[in-house]
Amino acid sequence: KDKSFNQGTYDGVKLYAANNGKSYKYYQPANSNEATDEDRIAAFDLACTNGAEVVVAAGFLQESALKAAAAKYPDVHFIFIDGYPIGFDNVAPISFMEHQSGYLAGYATVMEGYTKLGFTGGGGGTNPACQRFGYGFVQGAEAAAAAKGVKVEVNYSWLYGATFSASPELQTMATGWYANGTEVIFACGGSMFQSVASAASAEDGKVVGVDVDQSGDSPAVITSAMKGLADATVWAIGKHYAGEFADIGGTSTSLGAKDNAVCLPTATWSLTGWSVADYEALYADIVAGNVAISADLVEFPESTANVTVNAIQ
């Protein structure tokens, strides 16, 4: 129920089950945000011994436990969302081109007229998805700043995001950013959103959401850098029941704009300075390969001609 990455993935499980007459169950590892690999292995064991045919594992923290489960239960198919190949043909890793989604969000934010931005990411700076989101955001801001002939500043931090959780420390940092002139913060990391949204509400700031459309969770949200978590989960589960899991098992699948798997929610965004038509034109250019967006994993992006990045460490 993080209203972001985990919930978006679970929504896909529920949707497939509802549409196809399947049962489903959520197995939460013990100790919540302090869960260990042993806690995760126990959750996998419980799911598999209870008869699960397909197990969806969300996030890179699942890797070690997933390896143990895949070896122990070779007849079970595992879907590794935000994952990568881990050496088992019964594991299908599904990743996303977050750099494209981040780019769209950064471009939209600057085209809307904001020039004092912030990025706070989860995973302590080592999570590939968050790294791509953040670097894409800066690249999009640079492109829009160049187009508008403006200069942009971005406070950029991985502090207080190691566990992707809300915290008083993160809210205090975000509050300080807003109080000192930051207009919009890209909150990139699950429940971290709650801390940034609370700070934004208190300081009349704005927020860019992540993973799913978070506009309904705070009036401070101007848009969200989305990826098709539910749709990708439904698609991957469908491969199992169609007898086509071998097409995705053991190999990397990366979904992006050409798959309609990353986007901004035009129906709910609050942007008035950048039109849906302009968004769709940029999206088409990305699909066509006419926009160069680096997918490099960068902890702190370099400042560019039009964007000054302030690394907060």
CSV table of N, CA and C in Angstrom, one decimal, residues 200 206 222-223 228 237 290:
chain,number,residue,atom,x,y,z
A,200,ALA,N,5.7,19.7,0.9
A,200,ALA,CA,5.1,20.6,-0.2
A,200,ALA,C,3.8,21.2,0.3
A,206,LYS,N,5.5,22.1,-4.9
A,206,LYS,CA,4.9,21.2,-5.9
A,206,LYS,C,5.7,19.9,-5.9
A,222,ILE,N,2.0,17.8,-9.6
A,222,ILE,CA,1.8,18.4,-11.0
A,222,ILE,C,1.7,17.4,-12.1
A,223,THR,N,2.5,16.3,-11.9
A,223,THR,CA,2.5,15.2,-12.8
A,223,THR,C,3.2,14.1,-12.2
A,228,GLY,N,4.6,1.4,-16.6
A,228,GLY,CA,3.4,0.5,-16.7
A,228,GLY,C,3.6,-0.8,-15.8
A,237,ILE,N,2.5,-12.4,-16.5
A,237,ILE,CA,1.7,-13.5,-16.0
A,237,ILE,C,1.0,-14.3,-17.1
A,290,ASN,N,14.3,9.8,-32.1
A,290,ASN,CA,14.8,11.1,-32.5
A,290,ASN,C,15.3,12.0,-31.4
